[in-house]
Structures are given as structure tokens and as C-alpha cells.
mmCIF file of C-alpha atoms and ligand atoms in Angstrom:
data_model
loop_
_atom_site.group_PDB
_atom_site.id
_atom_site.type_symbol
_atom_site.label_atom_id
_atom_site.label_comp_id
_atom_site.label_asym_id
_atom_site.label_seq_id
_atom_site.Cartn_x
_atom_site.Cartn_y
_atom_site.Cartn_z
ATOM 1 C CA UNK A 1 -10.209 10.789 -32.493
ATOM 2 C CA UNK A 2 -13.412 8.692 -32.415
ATOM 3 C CA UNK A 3 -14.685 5.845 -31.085
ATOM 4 C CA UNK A 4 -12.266 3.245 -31.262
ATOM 5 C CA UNK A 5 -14.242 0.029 -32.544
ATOM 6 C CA UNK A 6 -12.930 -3.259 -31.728
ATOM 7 C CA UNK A 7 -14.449 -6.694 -33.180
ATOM 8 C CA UNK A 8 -13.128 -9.487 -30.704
ATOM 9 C CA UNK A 9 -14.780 -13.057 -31.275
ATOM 10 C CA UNK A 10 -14.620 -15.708 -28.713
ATOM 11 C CA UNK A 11 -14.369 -18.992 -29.680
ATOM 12 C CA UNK A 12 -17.657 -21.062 -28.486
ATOM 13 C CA UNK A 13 -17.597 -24.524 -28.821
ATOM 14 C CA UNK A 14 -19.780 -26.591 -31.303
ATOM 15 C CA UNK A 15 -23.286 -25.434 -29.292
ATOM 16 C CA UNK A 16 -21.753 -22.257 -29.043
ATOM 17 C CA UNK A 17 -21.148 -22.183 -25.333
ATOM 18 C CA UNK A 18 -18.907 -19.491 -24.123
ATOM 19 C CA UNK A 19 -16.314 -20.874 -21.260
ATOM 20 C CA UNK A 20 -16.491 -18.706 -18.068
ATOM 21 C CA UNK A 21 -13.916 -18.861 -15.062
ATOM 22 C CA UNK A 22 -14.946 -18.621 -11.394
ATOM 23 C CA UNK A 23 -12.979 -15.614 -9.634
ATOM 24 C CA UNK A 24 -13.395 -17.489 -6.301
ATOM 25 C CA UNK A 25 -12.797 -21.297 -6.809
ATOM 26 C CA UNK A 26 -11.267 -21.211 -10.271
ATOM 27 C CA UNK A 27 -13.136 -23.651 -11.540
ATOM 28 C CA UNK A 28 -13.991 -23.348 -15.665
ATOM 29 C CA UNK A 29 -17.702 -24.088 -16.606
ATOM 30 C CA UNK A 30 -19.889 -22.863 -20.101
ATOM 31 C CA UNK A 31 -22.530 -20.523 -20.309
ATOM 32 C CA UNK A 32 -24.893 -20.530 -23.656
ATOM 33 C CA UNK A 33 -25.121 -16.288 -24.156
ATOM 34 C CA UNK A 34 -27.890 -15.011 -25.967
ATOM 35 C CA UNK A 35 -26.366 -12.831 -29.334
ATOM 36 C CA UNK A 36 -26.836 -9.748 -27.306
ATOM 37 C CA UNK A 37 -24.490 -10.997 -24.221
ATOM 38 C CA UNK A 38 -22.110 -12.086 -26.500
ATOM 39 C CA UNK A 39 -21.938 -8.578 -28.485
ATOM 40 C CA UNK A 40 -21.292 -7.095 -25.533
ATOM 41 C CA UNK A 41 -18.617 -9.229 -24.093
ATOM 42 C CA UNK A 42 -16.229 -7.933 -26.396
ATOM 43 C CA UNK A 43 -16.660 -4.280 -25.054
ATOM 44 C CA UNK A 44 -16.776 -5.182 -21.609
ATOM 45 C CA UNK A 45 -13.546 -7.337 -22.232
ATOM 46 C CA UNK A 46 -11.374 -3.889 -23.694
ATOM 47 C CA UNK A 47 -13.276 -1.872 -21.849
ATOM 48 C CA UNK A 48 -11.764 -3.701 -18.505
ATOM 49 C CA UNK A 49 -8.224 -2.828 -19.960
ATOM 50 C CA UNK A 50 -8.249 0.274 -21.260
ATOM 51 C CA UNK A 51 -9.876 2.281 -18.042
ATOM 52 C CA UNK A 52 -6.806 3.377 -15.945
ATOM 53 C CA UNK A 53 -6.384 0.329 -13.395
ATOM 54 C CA UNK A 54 -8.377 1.606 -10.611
ATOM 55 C CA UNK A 55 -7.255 0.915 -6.873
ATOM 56 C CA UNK A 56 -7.346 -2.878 -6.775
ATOM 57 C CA UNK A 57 -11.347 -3.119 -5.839
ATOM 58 C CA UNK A 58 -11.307 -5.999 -3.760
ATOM 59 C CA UNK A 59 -13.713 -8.498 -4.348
ATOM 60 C CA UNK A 60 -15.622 -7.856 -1.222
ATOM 61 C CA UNK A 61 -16.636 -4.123 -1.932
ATOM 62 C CA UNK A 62 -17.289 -5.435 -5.629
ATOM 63 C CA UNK A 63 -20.009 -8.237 -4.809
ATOM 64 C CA UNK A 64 -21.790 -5.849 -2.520
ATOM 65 C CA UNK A 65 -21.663 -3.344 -4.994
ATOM 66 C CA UNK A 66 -22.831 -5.169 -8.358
ATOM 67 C CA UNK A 67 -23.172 -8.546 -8.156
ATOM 68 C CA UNK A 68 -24.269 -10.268 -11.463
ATOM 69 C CA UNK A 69 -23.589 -13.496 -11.510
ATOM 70 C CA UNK A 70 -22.909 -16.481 -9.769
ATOM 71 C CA UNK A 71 -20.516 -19.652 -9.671
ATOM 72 C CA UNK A 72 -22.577 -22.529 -10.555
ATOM 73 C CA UNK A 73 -19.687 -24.432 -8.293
ATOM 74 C CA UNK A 74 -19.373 -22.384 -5.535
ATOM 75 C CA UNK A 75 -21.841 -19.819 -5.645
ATOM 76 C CA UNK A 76 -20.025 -16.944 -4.932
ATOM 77 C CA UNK A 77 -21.211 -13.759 -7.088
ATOM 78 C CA UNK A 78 -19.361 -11.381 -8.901
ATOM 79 C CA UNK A 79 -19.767 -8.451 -11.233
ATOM 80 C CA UNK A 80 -20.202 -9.772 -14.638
ATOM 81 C CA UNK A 81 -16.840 -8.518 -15.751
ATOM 82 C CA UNK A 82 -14.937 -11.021 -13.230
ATOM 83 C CA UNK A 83 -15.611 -14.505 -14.692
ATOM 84 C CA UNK A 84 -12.848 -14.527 -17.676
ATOM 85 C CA UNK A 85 -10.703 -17.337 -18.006
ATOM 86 C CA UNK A 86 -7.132 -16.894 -17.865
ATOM 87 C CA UNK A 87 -6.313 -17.398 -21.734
ATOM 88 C CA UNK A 88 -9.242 -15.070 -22.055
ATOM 89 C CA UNK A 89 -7.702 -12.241 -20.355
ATOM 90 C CA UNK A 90 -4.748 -13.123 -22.243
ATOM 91 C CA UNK A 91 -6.738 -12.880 -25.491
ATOM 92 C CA UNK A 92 -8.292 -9.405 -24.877
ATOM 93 C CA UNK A 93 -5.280 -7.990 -23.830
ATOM 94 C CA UNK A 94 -3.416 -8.398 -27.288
ATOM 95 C CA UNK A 95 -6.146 -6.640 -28.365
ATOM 96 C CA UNK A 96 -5.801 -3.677 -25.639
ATOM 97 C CA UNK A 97 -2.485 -3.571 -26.392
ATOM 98 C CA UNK A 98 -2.557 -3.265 -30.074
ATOM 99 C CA UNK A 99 -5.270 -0.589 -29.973
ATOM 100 C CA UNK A 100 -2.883 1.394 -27.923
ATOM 101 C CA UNK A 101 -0.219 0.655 -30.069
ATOM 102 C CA UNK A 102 -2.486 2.263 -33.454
ATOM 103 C CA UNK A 103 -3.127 5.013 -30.889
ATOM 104 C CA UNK A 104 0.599 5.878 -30.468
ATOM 105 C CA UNK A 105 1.258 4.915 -34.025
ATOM 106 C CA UNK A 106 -1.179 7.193 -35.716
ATOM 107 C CA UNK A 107 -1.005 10.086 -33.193
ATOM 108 C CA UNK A 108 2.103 10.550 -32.557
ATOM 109 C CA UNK A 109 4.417 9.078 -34.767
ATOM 110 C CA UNK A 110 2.480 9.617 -37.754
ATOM 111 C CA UNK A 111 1.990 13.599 -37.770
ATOM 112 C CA UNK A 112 6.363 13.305 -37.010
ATOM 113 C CA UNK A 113 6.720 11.327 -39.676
ATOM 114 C CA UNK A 114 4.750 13.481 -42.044
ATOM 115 C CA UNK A 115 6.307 16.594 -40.570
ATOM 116 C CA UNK A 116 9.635 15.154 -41.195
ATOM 117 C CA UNK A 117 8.901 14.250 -44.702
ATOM 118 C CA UNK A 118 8.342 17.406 -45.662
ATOM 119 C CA UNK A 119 11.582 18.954 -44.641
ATOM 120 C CA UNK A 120 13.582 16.346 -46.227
ATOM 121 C CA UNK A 121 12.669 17.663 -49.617
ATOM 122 C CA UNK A 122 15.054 20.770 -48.537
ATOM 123 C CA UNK A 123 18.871 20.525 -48.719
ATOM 124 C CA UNK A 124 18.721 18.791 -45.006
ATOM 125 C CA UNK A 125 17.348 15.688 -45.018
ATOM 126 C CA UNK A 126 16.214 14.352 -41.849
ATOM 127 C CA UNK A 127 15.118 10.673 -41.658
ATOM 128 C CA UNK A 128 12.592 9.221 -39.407
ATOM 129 C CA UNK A 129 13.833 6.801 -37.230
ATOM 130 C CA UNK A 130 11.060 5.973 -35.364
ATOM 131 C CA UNK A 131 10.065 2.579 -34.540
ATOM 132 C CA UNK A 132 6.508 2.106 -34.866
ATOM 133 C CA UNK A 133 5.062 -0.632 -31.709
ATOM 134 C CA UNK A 134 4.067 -3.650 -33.046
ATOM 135 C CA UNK A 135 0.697 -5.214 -33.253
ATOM 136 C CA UNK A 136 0.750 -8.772 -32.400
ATOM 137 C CA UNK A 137 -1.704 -11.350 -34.103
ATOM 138 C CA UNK A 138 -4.275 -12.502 -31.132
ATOM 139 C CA UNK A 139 -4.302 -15.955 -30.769
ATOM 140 C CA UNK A 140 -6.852 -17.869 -28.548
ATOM 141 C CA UNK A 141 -6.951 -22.107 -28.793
ATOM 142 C CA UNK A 142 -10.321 -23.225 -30.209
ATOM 143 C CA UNK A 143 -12.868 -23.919 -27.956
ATOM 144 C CA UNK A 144 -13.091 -27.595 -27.590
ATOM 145 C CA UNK A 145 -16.775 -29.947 -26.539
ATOM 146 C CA UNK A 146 -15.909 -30.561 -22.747
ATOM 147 C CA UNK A 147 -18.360 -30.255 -19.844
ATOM 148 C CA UNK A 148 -21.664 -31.869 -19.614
ATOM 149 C CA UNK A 149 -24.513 -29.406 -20.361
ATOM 150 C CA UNK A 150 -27.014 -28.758 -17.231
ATOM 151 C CA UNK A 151 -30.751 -26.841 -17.795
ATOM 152 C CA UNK A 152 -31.564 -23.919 -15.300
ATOM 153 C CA UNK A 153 -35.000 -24.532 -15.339
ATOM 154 C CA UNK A 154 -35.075 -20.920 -12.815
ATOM 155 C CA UNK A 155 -33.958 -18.448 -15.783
ATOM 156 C CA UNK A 156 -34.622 -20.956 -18.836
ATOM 157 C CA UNK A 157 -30.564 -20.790 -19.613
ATOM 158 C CA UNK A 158 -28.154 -23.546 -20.149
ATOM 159 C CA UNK A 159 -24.951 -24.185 -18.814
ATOM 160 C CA UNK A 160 -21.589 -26.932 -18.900
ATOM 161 C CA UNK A 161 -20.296 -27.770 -15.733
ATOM 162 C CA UNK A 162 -17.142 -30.036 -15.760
ATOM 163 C CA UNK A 163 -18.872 -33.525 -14.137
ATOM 164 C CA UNK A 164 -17.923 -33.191 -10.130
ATOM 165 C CA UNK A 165 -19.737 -34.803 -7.143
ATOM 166 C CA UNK A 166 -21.375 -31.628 -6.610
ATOM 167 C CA UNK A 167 -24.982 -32.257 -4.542
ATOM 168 C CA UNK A 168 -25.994 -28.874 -5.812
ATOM 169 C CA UNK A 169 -25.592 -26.557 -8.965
ATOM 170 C CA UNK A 170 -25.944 -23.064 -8.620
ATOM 171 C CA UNK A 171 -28.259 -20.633 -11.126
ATOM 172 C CA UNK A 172 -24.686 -18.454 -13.130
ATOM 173 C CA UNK A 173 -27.751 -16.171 -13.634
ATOM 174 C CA UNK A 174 -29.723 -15.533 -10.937
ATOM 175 C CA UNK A 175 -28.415 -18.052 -8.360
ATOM 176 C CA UNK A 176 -30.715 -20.382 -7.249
ATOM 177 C CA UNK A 177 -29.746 -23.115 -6.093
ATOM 178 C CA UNK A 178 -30.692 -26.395 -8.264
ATOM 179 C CA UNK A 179 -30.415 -30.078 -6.342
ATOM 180 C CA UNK A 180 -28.960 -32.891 -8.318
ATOM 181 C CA UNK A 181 -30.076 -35.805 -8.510
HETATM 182 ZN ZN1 ZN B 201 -16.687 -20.702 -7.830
HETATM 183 ZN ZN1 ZN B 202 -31.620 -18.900 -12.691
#
């Protein structure tokens, strides 16, 4: 068996900003990804699924280890693989689950169904009663135009914050720390 390839597409709003969820505060906020970063987010979203759950990591050993990014709330970081939001998660798992499901499907049932079909042509006919697991449609809601959009002069990025009192914003990138005014 090969590769399996997997095409998942986020929705991004109207400027094509890509929501993101803090691991720490919870707290939803938009990144604009470059066309690479968003190629790869559908990898790194299966990817997180379909490696055999590893001892919960806890956060701790995880921010020391690789930390990528940072809250712009908060500014906690985390490995770039923490910040999806909820319905996100959601999202990618369908598609987790229905590659397993094609897995199963085509390895195992299949050759028994093909095995069985061939004996059925002799006087003892032998039907399949399989049931093949289902692949459920994935279903995400449109992105809608929330947040107010906020330069990062530091790394020449743009993100959407949700408008708080915040004094400070920090750098989802590298983390520096931006004053508002
Ligand atoms: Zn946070
Ligand atoms: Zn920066």
C-alpha cells in the first residue's frame, strides 16, 4: 500500500485567514498562512491522528521541546500542531476516520469478498455478509469575517484578534511582544 494522499481544505475567510485556537487560554484568533503553511496543514492535521496516540505529552515537556508558535493573547507557545480549533479537530478527524475506514475496506474486506466470489460460482454458494464502515461526508461551517486584522511589523505577517482590552499583542510567529496603542 502507498502513500495514502489526503486533500483537506480549510475554510479561510474572505482574506483568506485561517482561524487558530490557543491550547492555553482558548481564545480563537486568524493567522494569514503563506500557500506553503497552508499545504502543509492538511498533513500535519491527519498526520496528528493517524500516529498511535502517544503517552499524553503534556504541554510542559512539549513547549520545551518544540515550541513554534505563540498566543497572540496570552503568549504561551506551543508546537505548531497544538493551535486547532475545536470544529477543526472535529473536521480532520472525519477525515482520519474515513481513511481508516478505505484501509479496512480495501484490505481486508475486499480480497474476502473477492475470495468469496469465486467460490460461489461452485455448487456452494457462500455470500458475503460483510458490512463495509462507512465514510462520512466532512462537514466544517464556512469561515465567517470576524476579528479585526492586526500587522506584526516583527515577522511582516498578519493576524485577527477578536477586539479585547488587551495592552499588548503577542508575535503568533516569533513572539514579540507588540504594545497597543
Ligand atoms: Zn492563549
Ligand atoms: Zn513576529
Amino acid at each position: 500500500m502507498g502513500d495514502i494522499e489526503v486533500n483537506v481544505s480549510f475554510p479561510l475567510d474572505d482574506e483568506g485567514f485561517f482561524r487558530r485556537e490557543c491550547p492555553f487560554c482558548r481564545k480563537e484568533f486568524k493567522v494569514l498562512l503563506t500557500k506553503e503553511e497552508l499545504g502543509t496543514l492538511a498533513h500535519e492535521g491527519i498526520d496528528s491522528f493517524m500516529i498511535a496516540p502517544q503517552e499524553e505529552v503534556s504541554l510542559d515537556e512539549d513547549v520545551q521541546r518544540e515550541v513554534e508558535y505563540c498566543c497572540p493573547y496570552c503568549g504561551q507557545g506551543a508546537p505548531k500542531d497544538s493551535w486547532w480549533t475545536q470544529e477543526q479537530l472535529a473536521y480532520v478527524n472525519i477525515f482520519a476516520q474515513n481513511i481508516i475506514a478505505s484501509i479496512v475496506n480495501e484490505s481486508f474486506l475486499g480480497p474476502l469478498k473477492r475470495n468469496l466470489g469465486h467460490q460461489s460460482s461452485g455448487p456452494i454458494s457462500i455470500s458475503f455478509k460483510g458490512r463495509e464502515m462507512e465514510q462520512q461526508e466532512p462537514w466544517i461551517s464556512p469561515e465567517v469575517n470576524d476579528m479585526d486584522g492586526f500587522d506584526l511589523p516583527c515577522c511582516h505577517r498578519k493576524i485577527k484578534i477578536e477586539d479585547g482590552k488587551m495592552s499588548c499583542i503577542h508575535c503568533f510567529f516569533c513572539g514579540f511582544t507588540h504594545e497597543r496603542l
